[in-house]
Amino acid sequence: VGLRLSNGTAYNAMGRIESISGIIDKSTGAVSVRAVFPNPDRILLSGGSCSVIITQEYADAIVIPQAATYEIQDKTYAFCVVDGRAKSTLIDVTPTSDGRSYIVNSGLEAGQRIIAEGAGLVRDGEQID
């Protein structure tokens, strides 16, 4: 795991998780994690607070802009172009760290055409040129 110090900079060494709390703060989604890091320069002090960065890698992922989606009752949809018409498709997504894209977990296949912007302005079955 990585570490972001309280001043916003990244710590220069990777660490490992020692324990994770089973309690999730409902208001922030935060979880307490105890991680162990090498500290040869004595930068890290006991009792200090920082953010542990847990990275996740995806292979052969489909990534789409958030602007290509719309939500109805906590479900995410995108418009695929099928036979020249917009077809609303339910998709399962994971937000990326950039805040502008989604990783598509299911609902779209590689090579499918989607409407990349303005999904909220398109209607199901509308002719797409």
GROMACS .gro file of N, CA, C and O in nm, residues 54-97:
model
  176
   54ILE      N    1  -0.468   0.233  -0.126
   54ILE     CA    2  -0.473   0.094  -0.170
   54ILE      C    3  -0.505   0.096  -0.319
   54ILE      O    4  -0.613   0.138  -0.360
   55THR      N    5  -0.410   0.054  -0.399
   55THR     CA    6  -0.430   0.057  -0.544
   55THR      C    7  -0.492  -0.074  -0.590
   55THR      O    8  -0.474  -0.179  -0.528
   56GLN      N    9  -0.566  -0.064  -0.698
   56GLN     CA   10  -0.628  -0.180  -0.759
   56GLN      C   11  -0.603  -0.173  -0.908
   56GLN      O   12  -0.623  -0.068  -0.970
   57GLU      N   13  -0.557  -0.280  -0.965
   57GLU     CA   14  -0.529  -0.283  -1.108
   57GLU      C   15  -0.637  -0.360  -1.181
   57GLU      O   16  -0.688  -0.460  -1.131
   58TYR      N   17  -0.672  -0.310  -1.299
   58TYR     CA   18  -0.770  -0.375  -1.385
   58TYR      C   19  -0.702  -0.410  -1.516
   58TYR      O   20  -0.631  -0.327  -1.573
   59ALA      N   21  -0.724  -0.531  -1.565
   59ALA     CA   22  -0.669  -0.572  -1.694
   59ALA      C   23  -0.783  -0.571  -1.797
   59ALA      O   24  -0.895  -0.613  -1.767
   60ASP      N   25  -0.755  -0.519  -1.915
   60ASP     CA   26  -0.853  -0.516  -2.024
   60ASP      C   27  -0.984  -0.450  -1.982
   60ASP      O   28  -1.092  -0.501  -2.011
   61ALA      N   29  -0.974  -0.340  -1.910
   61ALA     CA   30  -1.093  -0.271  -1.861
   61ALA      C   31  -1.152  -0.178  -1.966
   61ALA      O   32  -1.080  -0.123  -2.050
   62ILE      N   33  -1.283  -0.162  -1.960
   62ILE     CA   34  -1.352  -0.063  -2.042
   62ILE      C   35  -1.369   0.060  -1.955
   62ILE      O   36  -1.425   0.052  -1.846
   63VAL      N   37  -1.317   0.173  -2.000
   63VAL     CA   38  -1.327   0.298  -1.926
   63VAL      C   39  -1.408   0.396  -2.010
   63VAL      O   40  -1.379   0.415  -2.128
   64ILE      N   41  -1.510   0.456  -1.949
   64ILE     CA   42  -1.594   0.553  -2.019
   64ILE      C   43  -1.603   0.682  -1.938
   64ILE      O   44  -1.586   0.679  -1.816
   65PRO      N   45  -1.628   0.795  -2.006
   65PRO     CA   46  -1.644   0.920  -1.931
   65PRO      C   47  -1.774   0.918  -1.850
   65PRO      O   48  -1.874   0.860  -1.893
   66GLN      N   49  -1.772   0.983  -1.734
   66GLN     CA   50  -1.894   0.992  -1.654
   66GLN      C   51  -2.004   1.066  -1.730
   66GLN      O   52  -2.122   1.040  -1.711
   67ALA      N   53  -1.965   1.157  -1.821
   67ALA     CA   54  -2.062   1.232  -1.901
   67ALA      C   55  -2.140   1.141  -1.996
   67ALA      O   56  -2.244   1.182  -2.049
   68ALA      N   57  -2.094   1.018  -2.016
   68ALA     CA   58  -2.163   0.923  -2.104
   68ALA      C   59  -2.271   0.845  -2.029
   68ALA      O   60  -2.335   0.758  -2.086
   69THR      N   61  -2.290   0.877  -1.902
   69THR     CA   62  -2.385   0.801  -1.820
   69THR      C   63  -2.492   0.892  -1.760
   69THR      O   64  -2.478   1.013  -1.756
   70TYR      N   65  -2.596   0.828  -1.713
   70TYR     CA   66  -2.698   0.897  -1.634
   70TYR      C   67  -2.750   0.799  -1.530
   70TYR      O   68  -2.732   0.678  -1.544
   71GLU      N   69  -2.809   0.852  -1.423
   71GLU     CA   70  -2.857   0.767  -1.314
   71GLU      C   71  -3.006   0.782  -1.296
   71GLU      O   72  -3.060   0.892  -1.305
   72ILE      N   73  -3.070   0.670  -1.267
   72ILE     CA   74  -3.211   0.667  -1.228
   72ILE      C   75  -3.221   0.571  -1.110
   72ILE      O   76  -3.182   0.455  -1.121
   73GLN      N   77  -3.270   0.620  -0.998
   73GLN     CA   78  -3.288   0.541  -0.876
   73GLN      C   79  -3.163   0.460  -0.841
   73GLN      O   80  -3.167   0.338  -0.824
   74ASP      N   81  -3.050   0.527  -0.832
   74ASP     CA   82  -2.922   0.468  -0.793
   74ASP      C   83  -2.871   0.362  -0.891
   74ASP      O   84  -2.787   0.280  -0.856
   75LYS      N   85  -2.921   0.361  -1.013
   75LYS     CA   86  -2.871   0.270  -1.116
   75LYS      C   87  -2.810   0.355  -1.226
   75LYS      O   88  -2.861   0.461  -1.259
   76THR      N   89  -2.700   0.307  -1.283
   76THR     CA   90  -2.626   0.381  -1.384
   76THR      C   91  -2.655   0.323  -1.522
   76THR      O   92  -2.653   0.201  -1.540
   77TYR      N   93  -2.680   0.412  -1.619
   77TYR     CA   94  -2.712   0.373  -1.755
   77TYR      C   95  -2.621   0.446  -1.853
   77TYR      O   96  -2.572   0.555  -1.824
   78ALA      N   97  -2.603   0.385  -1.969
   78ALA     CA   98  -2.535   0.449  -2.081
   78ALA      C   99  -2.618   0.421  -2.205
   78ALA      O  100  -2.696   0.325  -2.209
   79PHE      N  101  -2.604   0.506  -2.307
   79PHE     CA  102  -2.672   0.483  -2.433
   79PHE      C  103  -2.575   0.417  -2.530
   79PHE      O  104  -2.472   0.473  -2.566
   80CYS      N  105  -2.610   0.297  -2.575
   80CYS     CA  106  -2.537   0.229  -2.682
   80CYS      C  107  -2.603   0.269  -2.813
   80CYS      O  108  -2.722   0.299  -2.817
   81VAL      N  109  -2.528   0.265  -2.921
   81VAL     CA  110  -2.583   0.291  -3.053
   81VAL      C  111  -2.602   0.155  -3.120
   81VAL      O  112  -2.506   0.083  -3.147
   82VAL      N  113  -2.729   0.118  -3.142
   82VAL     CA  114  -2.764  -0.010  -3.203
   82VAL      C  115  -2.850   0.017  -3.325
   82VAL      O  116  -2.957   0.077  -3.314
   83ASP      N  117  -2.802  -0.025  -3.442
   83ASP     CA  118  -2.873  -0.003  -3.568
   83ASP      C  119  -2.911   0.143  -3.588
   83ASP      O  120  -3.022   0.175  -3.632
   84GLY      N  121  -2.821   0.233  -3.549
   84GLY     CA  122  -2.842   0.376  -3.571
   84GLY      C  123  -2.935   0.442  -3.471
   84GLY      O  124  -2.972   0.558  -3.488
   85ARG      N  125  -2.971   0.371  -3.367
   85ARG     CA  126  -3.062   0.427  -3.266
   85ARG      C  127  -3.001   0.415  -3.126
   85ARG      O  128  -2.923   0.323  -3.098
   86ALA      N  129  -3.037   0.507  -3.039
   86ALA     CA  130  -2.989   0.506  -2.901
   86ALA      C  131  -3.066   0.401  -2.821
   86ALA      O  132  -3.188   0.397  -2.825
   87LYS      N  133  -2.992   0.315  -2.753
   87LYS     CA  134  -3.055   0.211  -2.671
   87LYS      C  135  -2.999   0.224  -2.530
   87LYS      O  136  -2.879   0.209  -2.506
   88SER      N  137  -3.087   0.252  -2.434
   88SER     CA  138  -3.048   0.266  -2.294
   88SER      C  139  -3.005   0.130  -2.240
   88SER      O  140  -3.074   0.030  -2.256
   89THR      N  141  -2.888   0.127  -2.172
   89THR     CA  142  -2.832   0.003  -2.122
   89THR      C  143  -2.789   0.019  -1.978
   89THR      O  144  -2.715   0.111  -1.945
   90LEU      N  145  -2.836  -0.070  -1.891
   90LEU     CA  146  -2.796  -0.070  -1.750
   90LEU      C  147  -2.652  -0.119  -1.742
   90LEU      O  148  -2.617  -0.222  -1.799
   91ILE      N  149  -2.568  -0.044  -1.670
   91ILE     CA  150  -2.427  -0.083  -1.654
   91ILE      C  151  -2.389  -0.078  -1.507
   91ILE      O  152  -2.448  -0.005  -1.428
   92ASP      N  153  -2.290  -0.157  -1.470
   92ASP     CA  154  -2.234  -0.155  -1.336
   92ASP      C  155  -2.095  -0.092  -1.349
   92ASP      O  156  -2.015  -0.136  -1.432
   93VAL      N  157  -2.069   0.012  -1.270
   93VAL     CA  158  -1.945   0.087  -1.284
   93VAL      C  159  -1.874   0.107  -1.151
   93VAL      O  160  -1.935   0.097  -1.045
   94THR      N  161  -1.743   0.136  -1.161
   94THR     CA  162  -1.661   0.174  -1.047
   94THR      C  163  -1.598   0.309  -1.082
   94THR      O  164  -1.536   0.321  -1.188
   95PRO      N  165  -1.613   0.410  -0.996
   95PRO     CA  166  -1.550   0.540  -1.025
   95PRO      C  167  -1.398   0.529  -1.025
   95PRO      O  168  -1.341   0.451  -0.949
   96THR      N  169  -1.333   0.608  -1.108
   96THR     CA  170  -1.186   0.614  -1.108
   96THR      C  171  -1.142   0.728  -1.018
   96THR      O  172  -1.222   0.814  -0.980
   97SER      N  173  -1.015   0.731  -0.987
   97SER     CA  174  -0.963   0.833  -0.897
   97SER      C  175  -0.960   0.972  -0.959
   97SER      O  176  -0.948   1.071  -0.889
   0.00000   0.00000   0.00000
